[in-house]
Amino acid sequence: MKTFDYTIKDKLGIHARPAGLLVKKAGALTSSITISKDKKVVDAKRIFGIMGLSVKCGETITMTIEGEDEDEDAEALEDFMKETW
Amino acid sequence: MIIIKGTGVFGGIAFGKLAFYKRMENAVKRRKIDDVSAEINRFEKAKEMAILQLRNLYNKAFYEAGEAQAQIFEAHQMMLDDGDYCESIVNIVTTRQANAEYAVALTAGNFSKIFLEMEDAYMRERAADVRDISKRLINALAGGNQQGMHFVEPVILAADDLTPSETVQLDKEKILSFVTIGGSINSHTAILSRMMNIPAVIGAGDSLRAEYDGKEAIVDGFTGTVYVEPDANTIGRLRKKANAHAKKKNLLERLRGQENITLDGKKIDVFANISSVTDVAIALEHDAGGIGLFRSEFLYLQKKDYPCEEDQYKAYKLVAENMRGRKVIIRTLDIGADKQIDYFNLPIEENPALGYRAIRICLDRTYVFKTQLRAIYRASAFGNIAVMFPMIISMDEIKEIKDIVETVKSELDAGGIAYSKEVETGIMIETPAAVMISDMLAKEVDFFSVGTNDLTQYTLAIDRQNRKLDRFYDSHHPAVLRMLKTVADNAHKEGKWVGICGELGADLALTEFFLAIGIDELSVSPAYVLPLREKIRGIDLSANK
């Protein structure tokens, strides 16, 4: 299991469209991926869950990656987060 | 009589009954089902159909309204496919032996409630997305694409504001006019009304009330006024105005086949802007003298991967043939900024309008560019094709483009493939940089076409989509008008011609100015060709000298 924290820098936070991007990215990876914020945990492959977190600029989320390819997937995801937000 | 004021979007007058757009009106009844797995299967099929519809809507909206408007349909596809959402539906079907429609409606209620309870205003709005996708799903379960309202007689459609998915699916034959509470001059409803040539009043505010549903009304698109239950006086006055307008329309019909010539004998070309092969019919119907801007993006938008040379060639050839020798100016691929295509895998940019777009992508990915150029040159053997390049800022770019064009031509020569030796090459003038060096650029190309939308946006530093900036935005800003004069002068000094293919070209208040500075061609939406011709034929430039 791999985890990393990420602080959202985009001033709009993770809204509908960016949530879609994240779902797309997570969906393409084989690991199971969860996002948590304030003890709330959601599946990163489900758009409503992510939108429901209502992540805003400056807030920190924790991503947990679990699976056979967790090392590569975690890296890919972290790169994606940095590029996108 | 109640008088409601808003912003008029398209001139014209409509008489009819007001019909308020109703959402989620189909009451869903709960039924007990016996075969749970068959019901789940039915839901899966409906979901597939709904996602397919959304994919089509995305494409349709992309052409009609641009990427920003289309994006939402992509998010909707994901919401429909969302694990939590689907599980909830399947659960309800299974545990309660309920029909899929009921399960969807119940799920929609629960999910939208979650959003409605959020503190963030933007997230509260997402409840509307949940309702939108659920309604689509329920309609798909009913076996078809029954979105939108169906009217027996034509109506004036009233709404708070119409979403892209709603406007795209309206039965357009039954709509006399649009009236909306919200919306800006660039909203989807406004764009649609201009395209349909029907009057619309937007931003009418809260004075437009749902209780007026079914009442007689008159919409005056010239003044942006809606009269609900008009008195006899008003009816008479507006009938007269409508008749005068109809007469004018007839007059326009008579202008068909006439020359675009001023009273003192100055001629100008009036061409049409098109976005697809089928638009050619509309351009011809409005008697356009040529195609001044053929947006080639549509070929790329419809695909899941880069369109092949053969497909592009066929499309360009068809347009050239249908225009029968009239000029067809094909603009090479202009994506990026507000137009995105998945398979291009463009990076997300902080400032896309100033980013990786148009010619910048083409000069980077020369394989894409060369394929398009080969297709254009091959098609040039079948008509009067010209090619132009978007978003130019430097002489270096022109050199690079020319080198690539020469390579393409010599490859065609080597393969013994026919193409016209007289294909004109031009550039779009969309950046202040291009204006400032237009004297140099004019030496290198056959023509200029000014894209006034981007040029104005870049000159005034105003984002056209941002409604808050409407009051700062001046489409007649002297900075832009002076640029046009500079560009025209520099083109003419080198014996080149210059056109305008942005929205400003259709602005009748500027037609005289365009003629006076010697603009050679105006390319406008097909519906503006004849009004523009009438305007030109009434101008006498010698009178002002």
XYZ file of C-alpha atoms in Angstrom:
630
model
C 0.000 0.000 0.000
C 1.297 3.430 -0.911
C -0.021 6.747 0.288
C 0.771 10.367 -0.387
C -0.700 13.704 0.603
C -1.474 16.390 -1.864
C -2.499 19.986 -1.288
C -4.753 21.398 -3.982
C -3.370 24.577 -5.484
C -5.997 25.277 -8.151
C -8.186 28.071 -6.892
C -11.346 26.296 -8.034
C -10.513 23.112 -6.136
C -11.697 19.799 -7.591
C -14.935 20.620 -9.361
C -17.059 18.667 -11.805
C -14.764 18.661 -14.810
C -11.473 18.161 -12.972
C -13.138 15.418 -10.951
C -13.887 13.798 -14.301
C -10.216 14.024 -15.251
C -9.194 12.372 -12.041
C -11.710 9.570 -12.514
C -10.400 9.011 -16.018
C -6.829 8.861 -14.766
C -7.617 6.605 -11.807
C -9.810 4.398 -13.990
C -6.876 3.726 -16.284
C -4.772 2.376 -13.409
C -5.114 -1.172 -12.094
C -4.657 -0.384 -8.393
C -7.568 0.385 -6.140
C -7.325 4.027 -5.219
C -9.030 5.953 -2.472
C -9.030 9.606 -1.564
C -9.615 10.814 1.931
C -10.243 14.206 3.423
C -11.303 14.872 7.002
C -11.823 11.158 7.704
C -14.145 10.844 4.716
C -12.906 8.184 2.288
C -14.060 7.839 -1.327
C -13.184 5.715 -4.335
C -11.098 7.697 -6.830
C -12.764 5.873 -9.702
C -16.183 7.283 -8.848
C -17.014 10.825 -9.874
C -19.859 11.480 -7.422
C -17.706 10.396 -4.525
C -14.952 12.801 -5.492
C -17.368 15.642 -6.113
C -18.943 14.857 -2.759
C -15.647 15.541 -1.007
C -15.948 19.114 -2.247
C -12.194 19.653 -2.183
C -11.227 23.299 -2.191
C -8.045 25.191 -2.858
C -5.556 24.833 -0.016
C -7.066 21.646 1.362
C -4.994 18.516 1.668
C -6.194 15.130 0.489
C -4.601 11.765 1.117
C -4.417 9.272 -1.719
C -4.037 5.589 -0.979
C -3.003 3.196 -3.722
C -3.167 -0.541 -3.342
C -2.514 -3.290 -5.869
C 0.133 -5.173 -7.804
C 1.357 -2.090 -9.645
C 0.994 0.250 -6.701
C 4.475 1.716 -7.018
C 4.124 2.808 -10.631
C 0.484 3.787 -10.183
C 1.268 5.955 -7.184
C 3.970 7.694 -9.114
C 1.749 8.218 -12.145
C -0.996 9.593 -9.970
C 1.267 11.957 -8.102
C 2.623 13.295 -11.398
C -0.918 13.721 -12.647
C -1.944 15.635 -9.534
C 1.031 17.956 -9.850
C 0.296 18.615 -13.513
C -3.395 19.157 -13.028
C -3.705 20.960 -9.728
C -50.512 43.860 -20.081
C -47.170 43.095 -18.482
C -43.972 44.416 -20.022
C -40.710 42.548 -19.381
C -37.374 43.980 -20.424
C -34.253 42.000 -21.207
C -31.560 41.942 -23.853
C -32.586 41.336 -27.464
C -30.421 38.749 -29.155
C -31.742 38.566 -32.668
C -33.961 41.106 -34.441
C -37.464 39.965 -35.235
C -40.914 39.827 -33.714
C -42.762 36.729 -32.566
C -46.426 36.363 -31.621
C -47.531 33.292 -29.720
C -48.251 31.564 -26.449
C -45.610 31.384 -23.766
C -44.616 27.855 -22.833
C -42.353 27.334 -19.854
C -39.734 24.693 -20.210
C -40.595 21.911 -17.809
C -38.051 19.600 -16.333
C -38.434 16.195 -14.688
C -42.127 16.337 -15.307
C -42.684 12.713 -16.201
C -43.980 11.170 -13.006
C -42.400 7.804 -12.422
C -44.642 5.077 -11.056
C -43.420 2.217 -8.968
C -44.132 -1.212 -10.347
C -43.339 -4.583 -8.868
C -41.158 -6.636 -11.185
C -40.711 -10.388 -11.214
C -37.521 -10.844 -13.184
C -34.836 -8.828 -11.387
C -31.978 -9.732 -13.706
C -34.009 -8.794 -16.778
C -34.756 -5.439 -15.169
C -31.100 -4.836 -14.412
C -30.295 -5.758 -17.966
C -32.866 -3.213 -19.154
C -31.186 -0.575 -16.992
C -27.725 -1.426 -18.384
C -29.019 -1.127 -21.940
C -30.671 2.218 -21.187
C -27.473 3.442 -19.586
C -25.515 2.548 -22.697
C -28.029 4.377 -24.848
C -27.902 7.445 -22.620
C -24.107 7.511 -22.723
C -24.197 7.231 -26.480
C -26.633 10.151 -26.643
C -24.277 12.193 -24.493
C -21.367 11.369 -26.726
C -23.331 12.650 -29.694
C -24.418 15.737 -27.798
C -20.808 16.417 -26.920
C -19.885 16.439 -30.596
C -22.897 18.463 -31.610
C -22.298 21.041 -28.895
C -18.630 21.160 -29.780
C -19.399 22.482 -33.266
C -22.311 24.639 -32.326
C -21.012 26.192 -29.157
C -17.387 25.251 -28.542
C -15.576 23.125 -26.069
C -16.500 25.013 -22.924
C -20.178 24.288 -23.537
C -19.514 20.720 -24.588
C -17.404 19.685 -21.599
C -20.360 19.124 -19.369
C -21.564 16.266 -21.541
C -18.354 14.439 -20.885
C -18.765 14.833 -17.128
C -22.352 13.619 -17.527
C -21.133 10.426 -19.177
C -18.966 9.721 -16.169
C -21.765 10.450 -13.747
C -24.009 7.982 -15.545
C -21.259 5.423 -15.319
C -20.479 6.217 -11.693
C -20.178 3.158 -9.475
C -22.110 4.593 -6.523
C -24.918 5.834 -8.700
C -25.292 2.555 -10.601
C -24.993 0.425 -7.472
C -27.748 2.392 -5.824
C -30.044 1.755 -8.795
C -29.221 -1.941 -8.989
C -29.707 -2.234 -5.231
C -33.146 -0.688 -5.298
C -34.201 -2.889 -8.212
C -32.910 -5.998 -6.441
C -33.983 -5.467 -2.856
C -37.318 -3.836 -3.511
C -38.169 -5.657 -6.735
C -38.886 -2.244 -8.174
C -38.824 -1.160 -11.805
C -35.676 0.576 -13.067
C -37.445 3.917 -13.613
C -38.412 4.033 -9.963
C -34.905 3.068 -8.895
C -33.411 5.843 -11.013
C -35.839 8.463 -9.723
C -35.221 7.474 -6.105
C -31.452 7.471 -6.611
C -31.643 10.850 -8.348
C -33.512 12.261 -5.366
C -30.962 10.934 -2.873
C -27.919 12.053 -4.836
C -29.195 15.502 -5.648
C -30.080 15.971 -1.991
C -26.449 15.367 -1.047
C -25.382 18.155 -3.371
C -28.184 20.487 -2.346
C -26.991 20.279 1.251
C -23.455 21.371 0.444
C -22.335 24.811 1.499
C -20.529 25.562 -1.730
C -22.841 27.274 -4.229
C -21.121 25.653 -7.181
C -21.619 22.192 -5.714
C -25.278 22.897 -4.971
C -25.693 23.548 -8.691
C -24.508 20.014 -9.384
C -27.838 18.706 -8.180
C -29.076 19.875 -11.569
C -26.559 17.565 -13.235
C -27.875 14.609 -11.258
C -31.416 15.436 -12.340
C -30.313 15.900 -15.948
C -28.599 12.522 -16.244
C -31.399 10.752 -14.367
C -34.016 12.226 -16.645
C -32.046 11.102 -19.644
C -31.844 7.616 -18.182
C -35.572 7.466 -17.518
C -36.254 8.562 -21.078
C -33.874 5.947 -22.384
C -35.726 3.343 -20.316
C -38.898 4.458 -22.053
C -37.179 3.328 -25.211
C -35.936 6.419 -26.855
C -34.613 9.850 -27.059
C -37.641 11.637 -25.736
C -35.814 14.472 -24.147
C -37.170 17.932 -24.546
C -40.689 19.148 -24.812
C -43.078 18.479 -27.596
C -45.524 21.117 -28.669
C -48.637 20.845 -30.760
C -48.447 24.406 -31.976
C -45.432 26.707 -32.215
C -44.671 28.528 -28.961
C -42.492 31.171 -27.381
C -40.267 29.062 -25.192
C -39.572 30.519 -21.762
C -37.023 29.157 -19.286
C -34.649 30.222 -16.537
C -31.858 29.381 -18.903
C -31.625 26.395 -21.186
C -28.814 23.918 -20.792
C -26.916 22.746 -23.842
C -28.474 19.316 -23.544
C -31.912 20.904 -23.597
C -31.426 23.288 -26.495
C -29.707 20.707 -28.607
C -32.747 18.456 -28.440
C -35.551 20.941 -28.920
C -38.029 20.456 -31.717
C -36.861 23.613 -33.445
C -39.777 23.799 -35.892
C -42.116 24.504 -33.009
C -40.236 27.406 -31.525
C -41.054 30.989 -32.424
C -38.739 32.631 -29.961
C -36.754 32.170 -26.753
C -37.189 34.161 -23.556
C -34.897 33.410 -20.634
C -34.532 34.723 -17.101
C -30.747 34.390 -17.119
C -28.174 34.088 -19.842
C -25.679 36.423 -21.467
C -25.186 37.398 -25.094
C -22.839 34.439 -25.388
C -25.045 31.909 -23.638
C -26.133 28.809 -25.395
C -29.686 30.049 -25.935
C -28.414 33.261 -27.505
C -26.146 31.406 -29.884
C -28.964 29.086 -30.851
C -31.398 31.906 -31.580
C -28.920 33.560 -33.895
C -28.414 30.284 -35.675
C -32.142 29.660 -36.012
C -32.822 33.250 -37.114
C -35.497 33.723 -34.485
C -35.884 36.577 -32.009
C -34.866 36.032 -28.420
C -34.839 38.038 -25.230
C -32.393 36.931 -22.582
C -31.638 38.092 -19.070
C -35.281 39.010 -18.479
C -34.813 38.461 -14.735
C -37.394 37.517 -12.166
C -40.140 39.534 -13.816
C -40.542 36.563 -16.143
C -42.762 34.332 -14.029
C -43.797 30.734 -14.452
C -47.417 31.739 -13.875
C -47.402 33.372 -17.342
C -47.273 29.883 -18.846
C -49.844 29.548 -21.622
C -50.518 33.273 -21.885
C -50.425 35.150 -25.171
C -47.268 37.188 -25.648
C -45.242 39.164 -28.140
C -41.443 39.126 -28.249
C -39.692 42.107 -29.781
C -36.129 41.003 -30.384
C -35.139 44.462 -31.657
C -35.801 46.157 -28.340
C -35.461 43.150 -26.028
C -39.029 43.446 -24.803
C -41.638 40.811 -23.994
C -45.299 41.831 -23.785
C -47.449 39.372 -21.833
C -51.168 39.593 -22.581
C -50.579 42.568 -24.855
C -53.350 45.176 -25.222
C -54.935 45.934 -28.588
C -52.772 48.985 -29.038
C -49.537 47.088 -28.580
C -50.689 44.252 -30.819
C -51.466 46.730 -33.581
C -48.199 48.559 -33.216
C -46.101 45.384 -33.252
C -48.052 43.861 -36.134
C -47.054 46.891 -38.155
C -43.460 46.533 -37.061
C -43.498 42.815 -37.885
C -44.974 43.489 -41.318
C -42.325 46.059 -42.048
C -39.729 43.530 -40.996
C -41.289 40.816 -43.192
C -41.256 43.195 -46.145
C -37.614 43.789 -45.508
C -37.024 40.058 -45.479
C -38.771 39.781 -48.834
C -36.577 42.523 -50.132
C -33.589 40.482 -49.073
C -34.924 37.594 -51.102
C -34.878 39.850 -54.111
C -31.217 40.588 -53.471
C -30.347 37.036 -54.309
C -28.093 36.945 -57.355
C -27.324 40.663 -57.117
C -23.830 42.074 -56.859
C -22.268 43.352 -53.653
C -21.659 46.836 -54.957
C -21.990 50.288 -53.439
C -23.925 53.100 -55.095
C -20.642 54.573 -56.267
C -19.488 51.326 -57.774
C -17.167 49.774 -55.193
C -17.385 45.987 -55.070
C -16.666 43.691 -52.190
C -16.924 39.916 -51.813
C -19.397 38.551 -49.292
C -18.571 34.989 -48.309
C -19.888 32.592 -45.667
C -18.273 30.881 -42.670
C -19.002 27.168 -42.413
C -18.124 24.377 -39.999
C -19.065 21.235 -41.872
C -19.692 19.793 -45.301
C -23.465 20.062 -44.869
C -23.185 23.790 -44.129
C -22.359 24.303 -47.800
C -26.046 23.905 -48.627
C -26.926 26.679 -46.193
C -24.206 28.924 -47.595
C -25.555 28.416 -51.108
C -29.125 28.976 -49.986
C -28.084 32.382 -48.708
C -26.247 33.108 -51.928
C -22.758 33.375 -50.451
C -20.128 34.260 -53.040
C -17.723 31.735 -51.585
C -16.587 30.168 -48.356
C -14.402 32.647 -46.504
C -13.752 30.392 -43.559
C -14.114 26.636 -43.605
C -13.353 25.498 -40.064
C -11.664 22.177 -40.638
C -11.891 21.187 -36.951
C -15.100 19.221 -37.436
C -13.179 16.488 -39.239
C -11.098 15.990 -36.132
C -13.902 16.335 -33.619
C -15.937 13.496 -35.026
C -13.097 11.041 -34.708
C -11.495 9.010 -31.965
C -8.138 9.310 -33.664
C -6.501 11.571 -36.234
C -8.619 11.574 -39.400
C -6.809 9.973 -42.321
C -5.814 11.824 -45.454
C -8.462 10.082 -47.525
C -11.376 11.151 -45.303
C -10.190 14.728 -45.225
C -9.601 14.782 -48.955
C -13.141 13.574 -49.631
C -14.652 16.263 -47.403
C -12.627 19.118 -48.914
C -13.287 17.857 -52.414
C -17.029 17.699 -51.788
C -17.122 21.275 -50.547
C -15.011 22.540 -53.441
C -17.188 20.728 -55.981
C -20.434 21.925 -54.448
C -19.260 25.517 -54.509
C -18.731 25.160 -58.270
C -15.682 27.284 -58.776
C -16.505 29.770 -56.035
C -13.621 30.258 -53.663
C -13.346 27.953 -50.634
C -10.862 29.076 -47.997
C -9.929 26.186 -45.741
C -8.452 27.118 -42.407
C -6.038 24.502 -41.166
C -6.664 22.870 -37.823
C -7.423 25.364 -35.073
C -7.728 23.513 -31.776
C -6.493 24.192 -28.291
C -7.762 27.002 -26.044
C -11.524 26.486 -25.844
C -11.510 23.621 -28.355
C -10.043 20.345 -27.085
C -9.836 16.913 -28.656
C -9.087 13.882 -26.495
C -6.691 12.027 -28.730
C -4.470 15.087 -29.129
C -3.643 14.634 -25.437
C -3.036 18.315 -24.974
C -1.583 19.263 -21.615
C -3.738 21.222 -19.217
C -2.596 24.786 -19.259
C -2.991 27.600 -16.816
C -3.721 30.029 -19.593
C -4.990 28.120 -22.622
C -5.905 31.189 -24.682
C -2.217 32.060 -24.632
C -1.146 28.473 -24.922
C -0.562 25.497 -27.115
C -3.041 25.913 -29.939
C -3.658 26.126 -33.685
C -0.532 26.529 -35.823
C 1.668 25.967 -32.785
C 0.406 22.398 -32.534
C 0.653 21.911 -36.305
C 4.271 23.060 -36.480
C 5.096 20.781 -33.572
C 3.255 17.754 -34.842
C 4.118 18.098 -38.473
C 2.738 14.642 -39.311
C -0.760 15.919 -38.486
C -0.175 19.110 -40.433
C 1.247 17.388 -43.497
C -1.654 14.953 -43.675
C -4.087 17.845 -43.708
C -2.127 19.808 -46.296
C -1.862 16.804 -48.600
C -5.629 16.352 -48.401
C -6.250 20.045 -49.107
C -3.883 20.186 -52.064
C -5.272 17.002 -53.575
C -8.804 18.424 -53.287
C -7.644 21.645 -54.953
C -7.775 19.861 -58.311
C -11.572 19.888 -58.045
C -12.414 23.505 -57.356
C -11.158 26.877 -56.225
C -9.457 26.128 -52.941
C -7.349 28.471 -50.834
C -5.685 27.619 -47.555
C -5.085 29.776 -44.526
C -3.182 29.355 -41.299
C -4.431 30.442 -37.889
C -2.709 32.200 -34.962
C 0.352 33.519 -36.745
C 2.746 35.744 -34.812
C 6.045 35.627 -36.670
C 7.898 35.466 -39.951
C 9.646 32.301 -38.789
C 6.331 30.521 -38.655
C 5.579 31.548 -42.235
C 8.938 30.187 -43.331
C 8.338 26.888 -41.575
C 4.861 26.607 -43.063
C 6.144 27.367 -46.533
C 8.828 24.722 -46.244
C 6.251 22.148 -45.238
C 3.899 23.185 -48.056
C 6.752 22.841 -50.545
C 7.596 19.375 -49.210
C 3.968 18.326 -49.553
C 3.801 19.619 -53.110
C 6.992 17.894 -54.182
C 5.781 14.652 -52.649
C 2.551 14.968 -54.624
C 4.555 15.714 -57.759
C 6.743 12.702 -57.151
C 3.666 10.524 -56.757
C 2.111 11.947 -59.911
C -0.882 13.197 -57.918
C -2.837 16.127 -59.333
C -3.325 19.422 -57.510
C -3.970 22.999 -58.526
C -0.887 25.173 -58.984
C -2.942 28.222 -58.102
C -3.843 27.522 -54.500
C -3.658 30.829 -52.663
C -2.089 30.748 -49.227
C -3.042 33.244 -46.577
C -2.908 33.774 -42.884
C -5.328 34.772 -40.226
C -4.590 38.006 -38.457
C -5.654 37.276 -34.891
C -2.823 38.593 -32.772
C -1.610 42.140 -32.198
C 1.827 40.805 -33.187
C 0.604 39.878 -36.647
C -0.916 43.337 -37.041
C 2.332 45.050 -36.084
C 4.345 43.078 -38.642
C 1.614 42.884 -41.276
C 3.829 44.907 -43.651
C 6.396 42.097 -43.504
C 3.865 39.270 -43.541
C 2.128 40.742 -46.602
C 5.244 40.097 -48.663
C 5.056 36.396 -47.903
C 1.398 35.487 -48.385
C -1.420 35.940 -50.896
C -4.025 37.256 -48.499
C -4.955 38.135 -44.948
C -8.160 37.230 -43.150
C -8.751 39.032 -39.898
C -10.226 36.910 -37.110
C -11.780 39.757 -35.178
C -12.964 37.636 -32.242
C -9.499 36.600 -31.158
C -7.899 39.846 -32.261
C -10.323 41.808 -30.074
C -9.865 39.423 -27.176
C -6.083 39.652 -27.346
C -6.070 43.399 -27.893
C -8.494 44.303 -25.125
C -7.318 41.508 -22.805
C -10.936 40.515 -22.297
C -12.225 36.955 -22.198
C -15.331 36.875 -24.364
C -16.920 34.081 -22.329
C -16.798 36.054 -19.119
C -20.155 37.677 -18.664
C -18.914 39.974 -15.938
C -16.798 41.719 -18.534
C -19.624 42.405 -20.975
C -19.777 46.039 -19.919
C -16.072 46.600 -20.523
C -16.141 44.913 -23.878
C -16.438 47.244 -26.837
C -16.488 45.490 -30.192
C -15.998 48.879 -31.898
C -12.974 49.766 -29.811
C -10.835 52.224 -31.773
C -7.763 50.086 -31.059
C -9.296 47.239 -33.061
C -10.572 49.490 -35.855
C -7.162 51.104 -36.230
C -5.585 47.675 -36.450
C -7.947 46.758 -39.257
C -6.903 49.864 -41.165
C -3.217 49.104 -40.630
C -3.669 45.541 -41.838
C -5.639 46.630 -44.923
C -3.074 49.296 -45.840
C -0.148 46.924 -45.464
C -1.840 44.215 -47.515
C -2.709 46.610 -50.316
C 0.796 48.057 -50.431
C 1.949 44.600 -51.478
C -0.975 44.092 -53.843
C -2.568 41.471 -51.586
C -6.202 41.233 -50.577
C -7.651 41.306 -47.098
C -10.821 39.884 -45.613
C -12.589 39.725 -42.272
C -13.961 36.421 -41.050
C -14.781 37.252 -37.441
C -18.177 38.209 -36.101
C -17.420 41.877 -36.623
C -17.710 41.333 -40.373
C -21.479 41.030 -39.993
C -21.793 44.213 -37.946
C -23.779 46.481 -40.255
C -22.766 49.552 -38.276
C -19.212 48.996 -39.514
C -19.872 48.004 -43.132
C -19.210 51.522 -44.412
C -15.972 51.672 -42.430
C -14.828 48.345 -43.882
C -15.549 49.555 -47.406
C -13.818 52.858 -46.765
C -10.586 51.218 -45.595
C -10.686 48.923 -48.595
C -11.507 45.541 -47.068
C -11.875 43.190 -50.048
C -13.929 40.417 -48.542
C -16.298 39.885 -45.627
C -17.047 36.364 -44.483
C -20.056 35.995 -42.221
C -22.577 33.443 -40.959
C -24.718 32.393 -43.947
C -27.808 34.198 -42.577
C -25.989 37.543 -42.663
C -24.968 37.387 -46.328
C -28.111 39.000 -47.772
C -28.611 41.682 -45.088
C -24.990 42.623 -45.647
C -25.544 42.816 -49.395
C -28.464 45.160 -48.877
C -26.383 47.371 -46.622
C -23.547 47.519 -49.140
C -25.890 48.402 -51.989
C -27.173 51.388 -50.030
C -23.773 52.897 -49.255
C -22.300 55.759 -51.237
C -18.646 56.211 -50.303
C -18.194 59.236 -52.556
C -20.803 61.132 -50.539
C -18.456 61.351 -47.559
C -15.447 62.611 -49.391
